[in-house]
Tab-separated table of C-alpha atoms and ligand atoms in Angstrom:
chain	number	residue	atom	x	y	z
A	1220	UNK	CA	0.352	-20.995	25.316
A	1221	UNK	CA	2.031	-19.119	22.313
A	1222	UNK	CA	2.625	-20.393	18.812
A	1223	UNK	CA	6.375	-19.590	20.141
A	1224	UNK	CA	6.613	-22.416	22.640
A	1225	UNK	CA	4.893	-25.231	20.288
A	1226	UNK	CA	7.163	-28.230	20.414
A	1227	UNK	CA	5.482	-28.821	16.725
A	1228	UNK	CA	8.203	-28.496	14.053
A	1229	UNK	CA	6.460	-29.960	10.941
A	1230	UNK	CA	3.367	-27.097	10.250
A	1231	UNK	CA	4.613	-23.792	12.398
A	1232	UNK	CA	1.313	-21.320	12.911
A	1233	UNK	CA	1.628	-18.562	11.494
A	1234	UNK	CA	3.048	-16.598	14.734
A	1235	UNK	CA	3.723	-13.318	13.113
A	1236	UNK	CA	0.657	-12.984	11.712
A	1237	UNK	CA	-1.142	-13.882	15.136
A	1238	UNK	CA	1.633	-11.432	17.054
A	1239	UNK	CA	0.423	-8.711	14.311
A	1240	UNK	CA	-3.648	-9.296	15.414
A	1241	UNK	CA	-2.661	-8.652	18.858
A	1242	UNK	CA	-0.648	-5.240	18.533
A	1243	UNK	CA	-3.472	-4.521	16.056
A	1244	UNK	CA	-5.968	-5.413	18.798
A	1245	UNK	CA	-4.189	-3.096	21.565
A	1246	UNK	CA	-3.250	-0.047	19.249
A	1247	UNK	CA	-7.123	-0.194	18.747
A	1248	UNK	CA	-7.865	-0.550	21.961
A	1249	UNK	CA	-5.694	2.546	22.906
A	1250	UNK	CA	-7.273	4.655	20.674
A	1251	UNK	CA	-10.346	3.932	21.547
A	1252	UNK	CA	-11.574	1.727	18.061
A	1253	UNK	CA	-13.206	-0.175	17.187
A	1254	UNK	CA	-11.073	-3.045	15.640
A	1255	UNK	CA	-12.899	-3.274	12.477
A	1256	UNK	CA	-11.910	0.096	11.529
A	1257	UNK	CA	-8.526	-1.112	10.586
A	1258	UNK	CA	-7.729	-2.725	7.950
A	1259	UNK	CA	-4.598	-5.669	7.480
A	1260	UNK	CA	-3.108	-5.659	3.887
A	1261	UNK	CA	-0.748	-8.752	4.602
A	1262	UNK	CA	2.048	-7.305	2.114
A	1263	UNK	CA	3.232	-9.917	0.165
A	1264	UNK	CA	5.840	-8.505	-1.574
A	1265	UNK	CA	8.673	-11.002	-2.790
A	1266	UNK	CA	7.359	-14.035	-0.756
A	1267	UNK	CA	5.790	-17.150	-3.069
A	1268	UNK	CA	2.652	-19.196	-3.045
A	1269	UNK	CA	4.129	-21.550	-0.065
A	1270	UNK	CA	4.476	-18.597	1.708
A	1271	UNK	CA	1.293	-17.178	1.236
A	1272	UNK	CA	-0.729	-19.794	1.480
A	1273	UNK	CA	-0.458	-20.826	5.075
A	1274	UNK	CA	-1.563	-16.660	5.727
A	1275	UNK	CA	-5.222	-17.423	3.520
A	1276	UNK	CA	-5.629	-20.697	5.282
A	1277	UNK	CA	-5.380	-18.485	8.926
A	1278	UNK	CA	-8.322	-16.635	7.685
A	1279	UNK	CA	-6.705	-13.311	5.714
A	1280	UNK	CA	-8.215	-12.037	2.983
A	1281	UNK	CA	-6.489	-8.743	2.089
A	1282	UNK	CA	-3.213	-8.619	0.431
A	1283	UNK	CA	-0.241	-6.335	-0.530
A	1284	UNK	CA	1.681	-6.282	-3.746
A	1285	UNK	CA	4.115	-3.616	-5.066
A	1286	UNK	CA	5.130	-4.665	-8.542
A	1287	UNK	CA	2.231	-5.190	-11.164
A	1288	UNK	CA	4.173	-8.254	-12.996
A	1289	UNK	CA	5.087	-9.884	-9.945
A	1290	UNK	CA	1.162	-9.568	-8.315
A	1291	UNK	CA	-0.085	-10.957	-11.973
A	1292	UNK	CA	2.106	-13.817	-11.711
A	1293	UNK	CA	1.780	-15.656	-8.720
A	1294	UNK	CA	-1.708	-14.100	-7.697
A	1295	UNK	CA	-4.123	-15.350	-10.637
A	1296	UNK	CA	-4.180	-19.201	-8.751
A	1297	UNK	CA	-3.939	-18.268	-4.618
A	1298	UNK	CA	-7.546	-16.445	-6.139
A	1299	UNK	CA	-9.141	-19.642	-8.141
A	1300	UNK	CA	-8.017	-21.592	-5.300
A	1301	UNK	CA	-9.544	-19.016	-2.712
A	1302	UNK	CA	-12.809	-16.347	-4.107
A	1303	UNK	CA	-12.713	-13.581	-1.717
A	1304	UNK	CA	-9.234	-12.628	-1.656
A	1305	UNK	CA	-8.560	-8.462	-1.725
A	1306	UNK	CA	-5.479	-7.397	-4.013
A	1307	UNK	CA	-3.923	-4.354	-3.146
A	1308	UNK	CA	-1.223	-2.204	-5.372
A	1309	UNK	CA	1.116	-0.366	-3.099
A	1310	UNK	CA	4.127	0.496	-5.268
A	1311	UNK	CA	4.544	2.885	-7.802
A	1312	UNK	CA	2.486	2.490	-11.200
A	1313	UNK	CA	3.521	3.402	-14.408
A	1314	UNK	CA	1.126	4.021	-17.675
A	1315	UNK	CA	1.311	1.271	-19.602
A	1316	UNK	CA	0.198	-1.480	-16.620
A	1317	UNK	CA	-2.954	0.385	-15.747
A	1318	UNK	CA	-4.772	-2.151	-17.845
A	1319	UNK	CA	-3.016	-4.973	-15.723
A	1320	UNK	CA	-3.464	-3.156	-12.609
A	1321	UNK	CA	-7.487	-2.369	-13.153
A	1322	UNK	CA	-8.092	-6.128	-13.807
A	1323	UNK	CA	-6.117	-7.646	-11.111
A	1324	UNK	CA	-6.254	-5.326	-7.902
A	1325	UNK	CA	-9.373	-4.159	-6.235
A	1326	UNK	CA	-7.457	-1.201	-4.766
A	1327	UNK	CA	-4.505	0.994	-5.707
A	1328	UNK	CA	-2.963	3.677	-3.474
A	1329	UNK	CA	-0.437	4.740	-5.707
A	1330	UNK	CA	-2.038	7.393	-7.524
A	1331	UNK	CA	0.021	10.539	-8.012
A	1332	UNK	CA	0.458	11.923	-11.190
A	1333	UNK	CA	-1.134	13.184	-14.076
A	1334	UNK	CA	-0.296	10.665	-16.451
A	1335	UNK	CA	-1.517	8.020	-14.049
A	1336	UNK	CA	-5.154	9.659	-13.489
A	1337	UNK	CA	-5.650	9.458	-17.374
A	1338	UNK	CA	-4.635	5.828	-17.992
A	1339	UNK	CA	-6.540	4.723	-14.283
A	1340	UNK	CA	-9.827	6.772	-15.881
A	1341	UNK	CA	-9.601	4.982	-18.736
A	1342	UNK	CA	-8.950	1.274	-17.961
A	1343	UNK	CA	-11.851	1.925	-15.359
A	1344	UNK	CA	-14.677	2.944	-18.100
A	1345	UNK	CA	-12.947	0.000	-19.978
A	1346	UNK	CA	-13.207	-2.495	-17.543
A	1347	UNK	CA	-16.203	-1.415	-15.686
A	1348	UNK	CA	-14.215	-1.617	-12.717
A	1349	UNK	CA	-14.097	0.341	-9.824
A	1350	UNK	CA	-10.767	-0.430	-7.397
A	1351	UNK	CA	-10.521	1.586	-4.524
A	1352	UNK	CA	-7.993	4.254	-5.302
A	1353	UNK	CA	-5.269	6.592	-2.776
A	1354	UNK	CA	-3.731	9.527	-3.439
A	1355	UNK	CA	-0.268	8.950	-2.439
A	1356	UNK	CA	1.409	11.833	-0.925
A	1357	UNK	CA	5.199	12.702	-0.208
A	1358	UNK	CA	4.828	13.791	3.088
A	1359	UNK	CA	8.253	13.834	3.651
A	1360	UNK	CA	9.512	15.784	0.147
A	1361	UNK	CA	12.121	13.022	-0.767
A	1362	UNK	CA	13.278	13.449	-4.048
A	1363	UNK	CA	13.515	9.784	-4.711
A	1364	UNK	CA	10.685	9.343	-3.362
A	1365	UNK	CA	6.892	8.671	-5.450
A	1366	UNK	CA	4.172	11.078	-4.259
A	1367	UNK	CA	2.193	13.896	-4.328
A	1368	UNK	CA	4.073	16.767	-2.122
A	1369	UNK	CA	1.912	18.435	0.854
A	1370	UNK	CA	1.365	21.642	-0.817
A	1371	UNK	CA	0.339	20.414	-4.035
A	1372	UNK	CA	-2.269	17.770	-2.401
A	1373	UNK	CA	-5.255	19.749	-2.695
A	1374	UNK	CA	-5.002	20.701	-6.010
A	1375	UNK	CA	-4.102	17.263	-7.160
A	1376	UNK	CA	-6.770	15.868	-5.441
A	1377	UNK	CA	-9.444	18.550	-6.938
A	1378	UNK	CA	-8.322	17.495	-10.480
A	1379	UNK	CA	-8.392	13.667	-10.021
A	1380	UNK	CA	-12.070	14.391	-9.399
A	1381	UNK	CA	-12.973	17.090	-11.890
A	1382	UNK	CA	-10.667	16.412	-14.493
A	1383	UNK	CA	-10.560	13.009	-14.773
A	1384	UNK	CA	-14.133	11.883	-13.020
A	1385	UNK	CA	-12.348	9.570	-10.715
A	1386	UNK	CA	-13.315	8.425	-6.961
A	1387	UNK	CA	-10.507	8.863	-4.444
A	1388	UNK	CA	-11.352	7.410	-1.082
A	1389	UNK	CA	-8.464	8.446	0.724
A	1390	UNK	CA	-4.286	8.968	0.824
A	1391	UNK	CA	-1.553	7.109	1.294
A	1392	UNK	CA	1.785	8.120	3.057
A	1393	UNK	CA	5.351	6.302	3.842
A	1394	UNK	CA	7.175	8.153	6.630
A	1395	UNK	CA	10.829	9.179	5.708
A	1396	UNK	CA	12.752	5.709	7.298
A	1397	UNK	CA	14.963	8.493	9.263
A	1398	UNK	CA	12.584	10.374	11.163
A	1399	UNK	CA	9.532	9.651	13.557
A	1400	UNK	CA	6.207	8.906	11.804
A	1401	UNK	CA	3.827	10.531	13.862
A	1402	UNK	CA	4.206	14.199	12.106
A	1403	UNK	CA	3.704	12.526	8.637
A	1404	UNK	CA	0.424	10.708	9.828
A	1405	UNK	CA	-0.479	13.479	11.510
A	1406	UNK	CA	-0.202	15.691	8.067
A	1407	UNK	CA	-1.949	12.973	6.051
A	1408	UNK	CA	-4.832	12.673	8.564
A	1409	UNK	CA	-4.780	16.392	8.180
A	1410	UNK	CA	-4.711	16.847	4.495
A	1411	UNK	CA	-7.396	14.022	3.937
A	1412	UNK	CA	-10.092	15.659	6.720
A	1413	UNK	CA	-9.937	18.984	4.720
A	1414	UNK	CA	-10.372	17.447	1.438
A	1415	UNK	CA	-13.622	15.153	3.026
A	1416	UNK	CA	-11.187	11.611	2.783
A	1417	UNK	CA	-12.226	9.299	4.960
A	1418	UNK	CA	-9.802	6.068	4.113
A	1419	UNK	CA	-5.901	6.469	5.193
A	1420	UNK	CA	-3.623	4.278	4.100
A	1421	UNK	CA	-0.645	4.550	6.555
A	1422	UNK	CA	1.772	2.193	8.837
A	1423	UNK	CA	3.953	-0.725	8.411
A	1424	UNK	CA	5.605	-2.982	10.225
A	1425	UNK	CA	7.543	-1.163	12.498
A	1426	UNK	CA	4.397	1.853	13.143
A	1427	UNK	CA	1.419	0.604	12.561
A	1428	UNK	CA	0.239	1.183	16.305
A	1429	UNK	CA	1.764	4.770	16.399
A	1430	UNK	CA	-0.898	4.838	12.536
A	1431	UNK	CA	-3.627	3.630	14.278
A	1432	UNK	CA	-3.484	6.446	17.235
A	1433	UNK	CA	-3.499	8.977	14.293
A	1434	UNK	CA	-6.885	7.274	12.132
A	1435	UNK	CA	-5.053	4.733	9.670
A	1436	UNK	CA	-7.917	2.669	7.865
A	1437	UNK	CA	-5.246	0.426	5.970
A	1438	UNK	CA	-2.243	-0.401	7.599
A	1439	UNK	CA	0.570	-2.551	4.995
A	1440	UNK	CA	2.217	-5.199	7.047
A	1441	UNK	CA	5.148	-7.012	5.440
A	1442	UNK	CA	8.222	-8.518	7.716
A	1443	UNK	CA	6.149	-8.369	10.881
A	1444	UNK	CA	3.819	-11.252	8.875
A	1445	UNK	CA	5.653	-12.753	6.623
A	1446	UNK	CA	9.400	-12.621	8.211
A	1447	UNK	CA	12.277	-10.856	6.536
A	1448	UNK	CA	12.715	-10.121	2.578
B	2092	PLP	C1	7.005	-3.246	1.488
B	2092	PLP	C2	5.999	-2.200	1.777
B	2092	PLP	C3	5.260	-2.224	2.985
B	2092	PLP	C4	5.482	-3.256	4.073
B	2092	PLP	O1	6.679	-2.992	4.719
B	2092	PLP	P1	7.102	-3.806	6.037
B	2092	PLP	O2	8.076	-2.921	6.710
B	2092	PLP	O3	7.681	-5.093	5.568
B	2092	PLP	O4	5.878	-4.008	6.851
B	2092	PLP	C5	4.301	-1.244	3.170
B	2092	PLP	N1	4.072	-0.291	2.243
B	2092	PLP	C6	4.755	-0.233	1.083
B	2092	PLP	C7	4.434	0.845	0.121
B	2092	PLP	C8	5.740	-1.182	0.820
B	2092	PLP	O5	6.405	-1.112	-0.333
C-alpha cells in the first residue's frame, strides 16, 4: 500500500517526502552507509506555512531556505510552534544580513567571499553563536554562478580559518544544470579530504543518490518533497 493509491482525498500523506526516505534509504544502501550519515534539508524555498507544516508533523526536523527575508518571515512561528527545528541558509548571503542570518539559521553553506567571512566572524562573537558553516565552491566556473572556484579553494579555505578564526565543517557544491554531477561531487569530495572536511553539502532533487555514492553528508531536497515551485 502506497500513499499513491489512498482513496483519502481530504489529508494526502506527504508522498514525496516518504518517496524521498526510500531513494535516500537505497542510495545508502548502495554505498554501503549507514543511513544516518545523510542528512535531509527539506528545502523550503517559496512554499508557506500550510505547506510546511504537514512535512514537521511527518517527523522532519531540518530545513532549507535560500533568501534571508523570506526564512525570517515565515520561519520565527513553524519554530515556537515546534523546538527542535534545524534552519539551513543555502542561497547566496550578502553583508548586511549576517546579523539576520547568525540569529535565525543554525547552518549556512554559503560562505565564499571575503567580505562574507568578516561580517559571519563578527555576528558570531556577537551572538555567541556558532551555525555550522560551508564553503561553497564553483565547481563548475559559471560566471553567474556564487562560489569559490576549484583552484582558489584551498587558499580560501586556509584564510577563513587563520584570518578570520572561523570553523568550516565542510563545502558545498551545485553541479552545472547541463552536465552530469558526478565529476563535480567527485571534485568537492576531493577538495574537502585534502583540506581535513568532513561535512559535504551536495545533491538535490534530481542527484541526490548519484551524491550519496560520492560521500554527501547534506543533501537539499526541494520539488522531490515539496512538489513544483
Ligand atoms: C532550491 C535549491 C535546492 C533544492 O532544489 P530541488 O531541485 O528543488 O531539490 C538545493 N540547493 C540550493 C542551493 C537551492 O537553491
Amino acid at each position: 500500500m502506497t500513499p499513491e493509491t489512498t482513496t483519502s482525498l481530504t489529508r494526502p500523506l506527504p508522498s514525496g517526502l516518504a518517496t524521498v526516505e526510500q531513494d535516500i534509504a537505497r542510495a545508502c544502501k548502495e554505498a554501503r552507509r549507514d543511513r544516518t550519515t545523510v542528512q535531509l534539508i527539506a528545502v523550503s524555498k517559496t512554499f508557506d506555512g500550510s505547506a510546511i507544516s504537514p512535512i514537521i508533523d511527518a517527523g522532519q526536523r531540518v530545513f532549507g531556505e535560500n533568501r534571508v527575508q523570506e526564512a525570517k518571515a515565515k520561519w520565527p512561528a513553524l519554530i515556537a510552534a515546534c523546538p527542535g527545528i534545524a534552519l539551513h541558509l543555502i542561497g547566496p548571503l550578502q553583508s548586511n544580513k549576517a546579523k539576520e542570518a547568525v540569529a535565525l539559521f543554525d547552518a549556512i553553506h554559503s560562505v565564499d567571499r571575503p567580505s562574507i567571512c568578516e561580517a559571519l566572524a563578527k555576528e558570531i562573537r556577537s551572538q555567541n553563536k556558532t551555525p555550522e558553516l560551508f564553503v561553497q565552491l564553483n565547481t563548475g566556473e559559471e560566471p553567474q554562478k556564487a562560489g569559490v572556484a576549484p583552484g582558489e579553494a584551498d587558499a580560501f579555505i586556509a584564510s577563513c580559518r587563520d584570518k578570520y578564526g572561523l570553523v568550516i565543517s565542510g563545502l558545498m557544491c551545485i553541479p552545472p544544470v547541463d552536465e552530469a554531477p558526478a565529476p563535480h561531487f567527485a571534485l568537492t569530495a576531493k577538495i574537502a579530504a585534502r583540506n581535513g572536511l568532513t561535512k559535504l553539502s551536495m545533491g538535490m532533487s534530481a542527484d541526490f543518490a548519484i551524491a550519496i555514492q560520492f560521500g554527501a553528508t547534506h543533501i537539499r531536497v526541494g520539488s522531490a518533497i515539496f512538489g513544483h515551485r
